[in-house]
GROMACS .gro file of C-alpha atoms in nm:
model
  367
    1MET     CA    1  -1.184  -0.749  -1.045
    2ARG     CA    2  -1.233  -1.056  -0.826
    3ARG     CA    3  -1.049  -1.037  -0.494
    4ILE     CA    4  -0.728  -1.239  -0.464
    5VAL     CA    5  -0.723  -1.445  -0.145
    6GLY     CA    6  -0.344  -1.441  -0.118
    7VAL     CA    7  -0.327  -1.062  -0.133
    8ASP     CA    8  -0.596  -1.028   0.134
    9THR     CA    9  -0.415  -1.284   0.349
   10ALA     CA   10  -0.086  -1.097   0.325
   11ARG     CA   11  -0.265  -0.773   0.410
   12GLY     CA   12  -0.429  -0.945   0.707
   13LEU     CA   13  -0.088  -1.059   0.833
   14ALA     CA   14   0.039  -0.703   0.795
   15VAL     CA   15  -0.248  -0.569   1.007
   16LEU     CA   16  -0.202  -0.836   1.274
   17GLY     CA   17   0.171  -0.770   1.270
   18MET     CA   18   0.110  -0.399   1.332
   19VAL     CA   19  -0.129  -0.487   1.615
   20THR     CA   20   0.147  -0.702   1.765
   21ALA     CA   21   0.399  -0.420   1.725
   22HIS     CA   22   0.162  -0.189   1.914
   23VAL     CA   23   0.034  -0.408   2.199
   24GLY     CA   24   0.259  -0.716   2.184
   25LEU     CA   25   0.517  -0.825   2.436
   26ALA     CA   26   0.875  -0.704   2.409
   27ASP     CA   27   1.161  -0.948   2.472
   28PRO     CA   28   1.483  -0.756   2.397
   29GLU     CA   29   1.682  -0.973   2.638
   30ARG     CA   30   1.672  -1.272   2.402
   31THR     CA   31   1.992  -1.353   2.217
   32PHE     CA   32   1.821  -1.564   1.951
   33PRO     CA   33   1.704  -1.405   1.743
   34PRO     CA   34   1.914  -1.102   1.843
   35GLY     CA   35   1.683  -0.847   2.001
   36GLY     CA   36   1.402  -1.097   2.059
   37TRP     CA   37   1.108  -1.226   1.859
   38ALA     CA   38   0.916  -0.901   1.902
   39GLN     CA   39   1.149  -0.721   1.662
   40LEU     CA   40   1.016  -0.939   1.378
   41THR     CA   41   0.699  -0.728   1.387
   42ASP     CA   42   0.885  -0.399   1.418
   43GLY     CA   43   0.884  -0.219   1.083
   44ARG     CA   44   0.823  -0.523   0.862
   45PRO     CA   45   0.440  -0.539   0.887
   46SER     CA   46   0.409  -0.169   0.803
   47ALA     CA   47   0.645  -0.217   0.507
   48LEU     CA   48   0.425  -0.507   0.389
   49PHE     CA   49   0.117  -0.289   0.434
   50VAL     CA   50   0.268  -0.019   0.211
   51LEU     CA   51   0.400  -0.264  -0.048
   52LEU     CA   52   0.050  -0.410  -0.073
   53ALA     CA   53  -0.076  -0.057  -0.133
   54GLY     CA   54   0.126  -0.070  -0.454
   55VAL     CA   55  -0.035  -0.404  -0.540
   56GLY     CA   56  -0.372  -0.244  -0.472
   57LEU     CA   57  -0.291   0.041  -0.708
   58ALA     CA   58  -0.219  -0.212  -0.980
   59LEU     CA   59  -0.541  -0.405  -0.915
   60LEU     CA   60  -0.747  -0.083  -0.915
   61SER     CA   61  -0.603   0.003  -1.256
   62GLY     CA   62  -0.636  -0.327  -1.438
   63GLY     CA   63  -0.391  -0.570  -1.278
   64ASP     CA   64  -0.163  -0.732  -1.535
   65THR     CA   65  -0.355  -0.553  -1.815
   66PRO     CA   66  -0.343  -0.179  -1.732
   67VAL     CA   67  -0.647   0.024  -1.829
   68LEU     CA   68  -0.640   0.310  -2.077
   69GLY     CA   69  -0.838   0.620  -2.167
   70THR     CA   70  -1.143   0.698  -1.958
   71ARG     CA   71  -1.091   0.392  -1.739
   72LEU     CA   72  -0.744   0.518  -1.649
   73VAL     CA   73  -0.892   0.856  -1.556
   74GLN     CA   74  -1.152   0.679  -1.343
   75ALA     CA   75  -0.884   0.469  -1.171
   76ARG     CA   76  -0.678   0.778  -1.087
   77LEU     CA   77  -0.982   0.961  -0.954
   78ARG     CA   78  -1.077   0.666  -0.735
   79ILE     CA   79  -0.726   0.648  -0.595
   80LEU     CA   80  -0.701   1.023  -0.528
   81VAL     CA   81  -1.041   1.034  -0.358
   82ARG     CA   82  -0.943   0.741  -0.138
   83ALA     CA   83  -0.619   0.918  -0.050
   84VAL     CA   84  -0.810   1.229   0.061
   85LEU     CA   85  -1.044   1.019   0.277
   86LEU     CA   86  -0.745   0.838   0.431
   87VAL     CA   87  -0.585   1.172   0.520
   88VAL     CA   88  -0.905   1.274   0.699
   89LEU     CA   89  -0.925   0.943   0.884
   90GLY     CA   90  -0.555   0.942   0.964
   91THR     CA   91  -0.573   1.296   1.101
   92GLY     CA   92  -0.858   1.193   1.328
   93LEU     CA   93  -0.660   0.896   1.457
   94VAL     CA   94  -0.354   1.114   1.520
   95LEU     CA   95  -0.570   1.351   1.726
   96LEU     CA   96  -0.661   1.060   1.957
   97GLU     CA   97  -0.303   1.100   2.088
   98THR     CA   98  -0.238   0.731   2.138
   99PRO     CA   99   0.126   0.621   2.180
  100VAL     CA  100   0.120   0.483   1.825
  101VAL     CA  101   0.270   0.649   1.519
  102VAL     CA  102  -0.025   0.647   1.276
  103ILE     CA  103   0.075   0.542   0.925
  104LEU     CA  104  -0.239   0.646   0.739
  105VAL     CA  105  -0.139   1.003   0.648
  106VAL     CA  106   0.189   0.888   0.493
  107TYR     CA  107   0.008   0.588   0.341
  108ALA     CA  108  -0.239   0.824   0.174
  109ALA     CA  109   0.042   1.040   0.035
  110LEU     CA  110   0.218   0.736  -0.107
  111PHE     CA  111  -0.111   0.606  -0.247
  112ALA     CA  112  -0.175   0.937  -0.425
  113ALA     CA  113   0.183   0.957  -0.556
  114GLY     CA  114   0.134   0.618  -0.718
  115THR     CA  115  -0.118   0.763  -0.963
  116ALA     CA  116   0.170   0.927  -1.153
  117VAL     CA  117   0.328   0.592  -1.243
  118LEU     CA  118   0.028   0.373  -1.320
  119ARG     CA  119   0.131   0.341  -1.684
  120TRP     CA  120   0.498   0.269  -1.620
  121PRO     CA  121   0.633  -0.074  -1.729
  122ARG     CA  122   0.753  -0.311  -1.463
  123TRP     CA  123   1.122  -0.262  -1.541
  124ALA     CA  124   1.090   0.115  -1.495
  125LEU     CA  125   0.912   0.068  -1.161
  126VAL     CA  126   1.181  -0.170  -1.035
  127VAL     CA  127   1.470   0.051  -1.152
  128THR     CA  128   1.313   0.360  -0.993
  129ALA     CA  129   1.250   0.171  -0.668
  130THR     CA  130   1.617   0.070  -0.660
  131VAL     CA  131   1.732   0.428  -0.718
  132VAL     CA  132   1.498   0.553  -0.445
  133ALA     CA  133   1.623   0.288  -0.201
  134LEU     CA  134   1.982   0.388  -0.271
  135LEU     CA  135   1.953   0.767  -0.279
  136GLY     CA  136   1.645   0.828  -0.062
  137PRO     CA  137   1.816   0.747   0.271
  138VAL     CA  138   2.113   0.971   0.188
  139LEU     CA  139   1.889   1.260   0.083
  140ARG     CA  140   1.672   1.218   0.392
  141GLN     CA  141   1.976   1.224   0.619
  142GLN     CA  142   2.106   1.542   0.456
  143LEU     CA  143   1.770   1.721   0.477
  144ALA     CA  144   1.652   1.600   0.818
  145VAL     CA  145   1.928   1.790   1.004
  146HIS     CA  146   1.799   2.122   0.867
  147VAL     CA  147   1.428   2.082   0.944
  148GLU     CA  148   1.215   1.992   1.243
  149VAL     CA  149   0.969   1.704   1.212
  150ASP     CA  150   0.711   1.576   1.460
  151ASP     CA  151   0.676   1.200   1.424
  152ALA     CA  152   0.409   1.185   1.692
  153ARG     CA  153   0.181   1.405   1.477
  154PRO     CA  154   0.266   1.329   1.113
  155LEU     CA  155   0.034   1.587   0.961
  156ASP     CA  156   0.270   1.830   0.787
  157LEU     CA  157   0.443   1.775   0.455
  158LEU     CA  158   0.797   1.774   0.598
  159THR     CA  159   0.711   1.500   0.848
  160VAL     CA  160   0.544   1.297   0.576
  161LEU     CA  161   0.854   1.325   0.357
  162LEU     CA  162   1.129   1.300   0.619
  163GLY     CA  163   0.979   1.151   0.935
  164GLN     CA  164   1.173   0.891   1.129
  165TYR     CA  165   0.925   0.606   1.105
  166TYR     CA  166   0.766   0.628   0.759
  167PRO     CA  167   0.960   0.879   0.547
  168ALA     CA  168   0.784   0.897   0.212
  169ILE     CA  169   1.108   0.994   0.039
  170VAL     CA  170   1.226   0.636   0.108
  171TRP     CA  171   0.904   0.439   0.154
  172ILE     CA  172   0.777   0.519  -0.195
  173ALA     CA  173   1.015   0.238  -0.300
  174TYR     CA  174   0.779  -0.015  -0.140
  175VAL     CA  175   0.486   0.122  -0.341
  176LEU     CA  176   0.681   0.102  -0.667
  177VAL     CA  177   0.779  -0.258  -0.600
  178GLY     CA  178   0.421  -0.345  -0.509
  179LEU     CA  179   0.292  -0.184  -0.827
  180ALA     CA  180   0.541  -0.387  -1.032
  181VAL     CA  181   0.426  -0.705  -0.853
  182GLY     CA  182   0.062  -0.618  -0.918
  183ARG     CA  183   0.132  -0.594  -1.292
  184SER     CA  184   0.206  -0.968  -1.289
  185ASP     CA  185  -0.034  -1.262  -1.303
  186LEU     CA  186  -0.078  -1.311  -0.929
  187ARG     CA  187  -0.257  -1.643  -0.972
  188ALA     CA  188   0.024  -1.807  -1.170
  189GLY     CA  189   0.267  -2.047  -1.006
  190ARG     CA  190   0.561  -1.899  -1.195
  191THR     CA  191   0.484  -1.560  -1.037
  192HIS     CA  192   0.486  -1.714  -0.689
  193ALA     CA  193   0.819  -1.882  -0.758
  194ALA     CA  194   0.969  -1.560  -0.894
  195LEU     CA  195   0.851  -1.361  -0.592
  196ALA     CA  196   1.001  -1.618  -0.355
  197ALA     CA  197   1.334  -1.615  -0.539
  198TRP     CA  198   1.357  -1.236  -0.549
  199GLY     CA  199   1.247  -1.220  -0.186
  200ALA     CA  200   1.517  -1.458  -0.067
  201GLY     CA  201   1.781  -1.271  -0.264
  202LEU     CA  202   1.677  -0.934  -0.120
  203VAL     CA  203   1.675  -1.067   0.237
  204VAL     CA  204   2.033  -1.183   0.189
  205LEU     CA  205   2.129  -0.853   0.026
  206GLY     CA  206   1.968  -0.643   0.298
  207HIS     CA  207   2.070  -0.820   0.617
  208GLY     CA  208   2.383  -0.982   0.476
  209GLY     CA  209   2.491  -0.650   0.328
  210ALA     CA  210   2.443  -0.470   0.661
  211TRP     CA  211   2.648  -0.742   0.836
  212ALA     CA  212   2.925  -0.715   0.577
  213ALA     CA  213   2.928  -0.334   0.601
  214ARG     CA  214   2.964  -0.357   0.978
  215LEU     CA  215   3.263  -0.591   0.944
  216LEU     CA  216   3.421  -0.372   0.678
  217LEU     CA  217   3.374  -0.044   0.862
  218GLY     CA  218   3.421  -0.180   1.211
  219SER     CA  219   3.103  -0.011   1.333
  220VAL     CA  220   2.741   0.052   1.242
  221THR     CA  221   2.648   0.387   1.087
  222GLU     CA  222   2.315   0.551   1.018
  223LEU     CA  223   2.333   0.441   0.655
  224THR     CA  224   2.463   0.087   0.702
  225THR     CA  225   2.225  -0.047   0.965
  226ALA     CA  226   1.928  -0.271   0.891
  227GLU     CA  227   1.752  -0.191   1.218
  228PRO     CA  228   1.371  -0.145   1.207
  229HIS     CA  229   1.259   0.200   1.095
  230SER     CA  230   1.613   0.306   1.007
  231SER     CA  231   1.495   0.350   0.643
  232THR     CA  232   1.838   0.266   0.501
  233PHE     CA  233   1.901   0.084   0.176
  234PHE     CA  234   1.976  -0.234   0.371
  235GLU     CA  235   1.655  -0.215   0.572
  236VAL     CA  236   1.447  -0.142   0.262
  237ALA     CA  237   1.608  -0.433   0.076
  238GLY     CA  238   1.561  -0.672   0.368
  239ASN     CA  239   1.203  -0.560   0.430
  240THR     CA  240   1.115  -0.585   0.062
  241GLY     CA  241   1.256  -0.936   0.049
  242THR     CA  242   1.056  -1.039   0.355
  243CYS     CA  243   0.740  -0.888   0.206
  244LEU     CA  244   0.787  -1.073  -0.123
  245LEU     CA  245   0.844  -1.403   0.058
  246VAL     CA  246   0.530  -1.356   0.267
  247LEU     CA  247   0.327  -1.258  -0.037
  248ALA     CA  248   0.458  -1.553  -0.240
  249VAL     CA  249   0.355  -1.801   0.029
  250CYS     CA  250   0.015  -1.638   0.078
  251LEU     CA  251  -0.057  -1.638  -0.296
  252ALA     CA  252   0.052  -2.000  -0.341
  253VAL     CA  253  -0.154  -2.124  -0.046
  254GLY     CA  254  -0.447  -1.905  -0.141
  255VAL     CA  255  -0.474  -2.062  -0.484
  256ARG     CA  256  -0.481  -2.415  -0.342
  257TRP     CA  257  -0.653  -2.387  -0.004
  258PRO     CA  258  -0.840  -2.054   0.011
  259ARG     CA  259  -1.082  -2.166   0.283
  260ALA     CA  260  -0.799  -2.243   0.521
  261LEU     CA  261  -0.696  -1.878   0.503
  262ALA     CA  262  -1.047  -1.736   0.553
  263PRO     CA  263  -0.997  -1.581   0.900
  264VAL     CA  264  -0.678  -1.397   0.804
  265SER     CA  265  -0.791  -1.309   0.450
  266ALA     CA  266  -1.111  -1.164   0.597
  267THR     CA  267  -0.894  -0.947   0.823
  268GLY     CA  268  -0.705  -0.831   0.516
  269ALA     CA  269  -1.028  -0.753   0.331
  270LEU     CA  270  -1.127  -0.532   0.629
  271ALA     CA  271  -0.773  -0.400   0.686
  272LEU     CA  272  -0.869  -0.034   0.725
  273THR     CA  273  -1.150  -0.115   0.968
  274ALA     CA  274  -0.922  -0.349   1.165
  275TYR     CA  275  -0.638  -0.097   1.184
  276THR     CA  276  -0.869   0.183   1.291
  277GLY     CA  277  -1.048  -0.038   1.541
  278GLN     CA  278  -0.733  -0.132   1.728
  279LEU     CA  279  -0.633   0.236   1.761
  280LEU     CA  280  -0.980   0.322   1.893
  281ALA     CA  281  -0.948   0.036   2.143
  282ILE     CA  282  -0.607   0.163   2.258
  283ALA     CA  283  -0.754   0.512   2.301
  284VAL     CA  284  -1.036   0.372   2.517
  285LEU     CA  285  -0.824   0.130   2.722
  286GLY     CA  286  -0.543   0.376   2.784
  287ASP     CA  287  -0.170   0.393   2.715
  288ASP     CA  288  -0.089   0.111   2.958
  289VAL     CA  289  -0.213  -0.144   2.708
  290VAL     CA  290   0.087  -0.037   2.494
  291TRP     CA  291   0.355   0.039   2.751
  292GLN     CA  292   0.265  -0.244   2.992
  293ALA     CA  293   0.147  -0.505   2.745
  294THR     CA  294   0.057  -0.854   2.865
  295ALA     CA  295   0.010  -1.181   2.680
  296THR     CA  296  -0.360  -1.171   2.770
  297SER     CA  297  -0.424  -0.825   2.626
  298TRP     CA  298  -0.221  -0.904   2.313
  299LEU     CA  299  -0.411  -1.228   2.246
  300ALA     CA  300  -0.739  -1.048   2.313
  301PHE     CA  301  -0.656  -0.786   2.051
  302LEU     CA  302  -0.567  -1.053   1.796
  303LEU     CA  303  -0.870  -1.274   1.861
  304VAL     CA  304  -1.119  -0.988   1.865
  305THR     CA  305  -0.974  -0.842   1.546
  306VAL     CA  306  -0.976  -1.170   1.356
  307GLY     CA  307  -1.311  -1.282   1.496
  308PHE     CA  308  -1.489  -0.957   1.414
  309CYS     CA  309  -1.344  -0.934   1.064
  310TRP     CA  310  -1.421  -1.300   0.987
  311LEU     CA  311  -1.780  -1.273   1.106
  312TRP     CA  312  -1.843  -0.940   0.934
  313HIS     CA  313  -1.692  -1.055   0.605
  314ALA     CA  314  -1.891  -1.379   0.610
  315THR     CA  315  -2.225  -1.214   0.689
  316VAL     CA  316  -2.206  -0.859   0.552
  317GLY     CA  317  -1.917  -0.853   0.306
  318ARG     CA  318  -1.720  -0.532   0.259
  319GLY     CA  319  -1.614  -0.364   0.586
  320PRO     CA  320  -1.778  -0.041   0.712
  321LEU     CA  321  -1.484   0.190   0.639
  322GLU     CA  322  -1.407   0.003   0.318
  323THR     CA  323  -1.768   0.059   0.211
  324VAL     CA  324  -1.734   0.434   0.260
  325LEU     CA  325  -1.411   0.448   0.062
  326HIS     CA  326  -1.555   0.235  -0.216
  327ALA     CA  327  -1.885   0.421  -0.245
  328VAL     CA  328  -1.739   0.773  -0.236
  329SER     CA  329  -1.450   0.700  -0.471
  330VAL     CA  330  -1.667   0.515  -0.724
  331ARG     CA  331  -1.921   0.794  -0.720
  332ALA     CA  332  -1.652   1.058  -0.765
  333ALA     CA  333  -1.501   0.864  -1.056
  334ASP     CA  334  -1.835   0.816  -1.234
  335VAL     CA  335  -1.721   1.002  -1.543
  336ALA     CA  336  -1.785   0.947  -1.913
  337PRO     CA  337  -1.662   1.134  -2.218
  338ASP     CA  338  -1.898   1.402  -2.349
  339THR     CA  339  -2.053   1.365  -2.694
  340LEU     CA  340  -1.871   1.616  -2.912
  341PRO     CA  341  -1.993   1.768  -3.241
  342PRO     CA  342  -1.824   1.644  -3.559
  343ARG     CA  343  -1.490   1.808  -3.632
  344THR     CA  344  -1.472   2.041  -3.935
  345GLU     CA  345  -1.185   2.207  -4.114
  346PRO     CA  346  -1.123   2.577  -4.037
  347GLY     CA  347  -1.345   2.800  -4.249
  348HIS     CA  348  -1.568   2.511  -4.353
  349ARG     CA  349  -1.938   2.544  -4.271
  350PRO     CA  350  -2.105   2.208  -4.210
  351ALA     CA  351  -2.409   2.140  -4.430
  352PRO     CA  352  -2.745   2.178  -4.257
  353ALA     CA  353  -2.901   1.859  -4.134
  354ARG     CA  354  -3.150   1.697  -4.378
  355ALA     CA  355  -3.485   1.572  -4.263
  356PRO     CA  356  -3.520   1.194  -4.290
  357ASP     CA  357  -3.790   1.215  -4.564
  358ALA     CA  358  -3.640   1.506  -4.760
  359PRO     CA  359  -3.540   1.432  -5.123
  360ARG     CA  360  -3.168   1.387  -5.188
  361THR     CA  361  -3.006   1.669  -5.384
  362ASP     CA  362  -2.657   1.533  -5.417
  363PRO     CA  363  -2.500   1.477  -5.762
  364VAL     CA  364  -2.613   1.113  -5.765
  365ASP     CA  365  -2.978   1.215  -5.763
  366GLN     CA  366  -2.925   1.464  -6.045
  367ARG     CA  367  -2.783   1.217  -6.291
   0.00000   0.00000   0.00000
């Protein structure tokens, strides 16, 4: 399937947003917006990254026309192999011990879980995502008090499911929404308009609902806040709305002026390489680049990331890590149905094969 510029652009913005969250400047003293501009990149880019994983699942399995039969088996194999490779890569990045909570292990688990719902209709995906967003935070809160999780090293199943930053028990909702979006015609104007409308409504529901709950209860609770990484219903709704708005704009602009988006869309096409590269750079430069960030270091990260991805994509094409994932997963999914012998009824012995030049002995010849 031909790449969609708008999807790559949105993914590029997600990567650059995560870079900003890691090495960008903090300005919590600002009163407008409350908490400063830096909070705009706290939690939302990673939610967009995961929602676009759902879109990627849809595109890998046929887009708005889901594949069937052997092609569905191949799609699931490709996804599962990629998930395994992402776990290996994510584990390696966690072992670098940078002051960054690596998302790739949880991302891989969510990616693999998506294979179970590839054939679901859009309404079922949306309904299930809503149920998860409502019940997942409550279930996580009830379970988290009885177990110990290590968010700094998200390598065990409990941390993947219940961790503070990317709890899969809640974040699977983003994947389900993304998969439903990917089952639409992403090049159609009506799809862009629908995404923008749903996005605006969810932003109001998420952040307006959290504000109303605070007024009603007189205080903010763990389940009524919309703060970044709180993984409440209100945060998930608000984040999903923001993601849909960003995706709608990127898709609409990408259809009309794709060349104008080339630097950011190239970053999205090399998202895994870009994400990994910035963590390797942080490991080399030291923790101060995160804890004592400057405008110079932040801009350097952004410009180097975009410049490298743009140049690589224009001259080479698929990114280095993306090439590995593509080659290994395609090779692993290179399956075809075996040629089976003809089926016969129980107790029936098939007639021996007749040589091409042998005389016919059926009743027609004996008339």
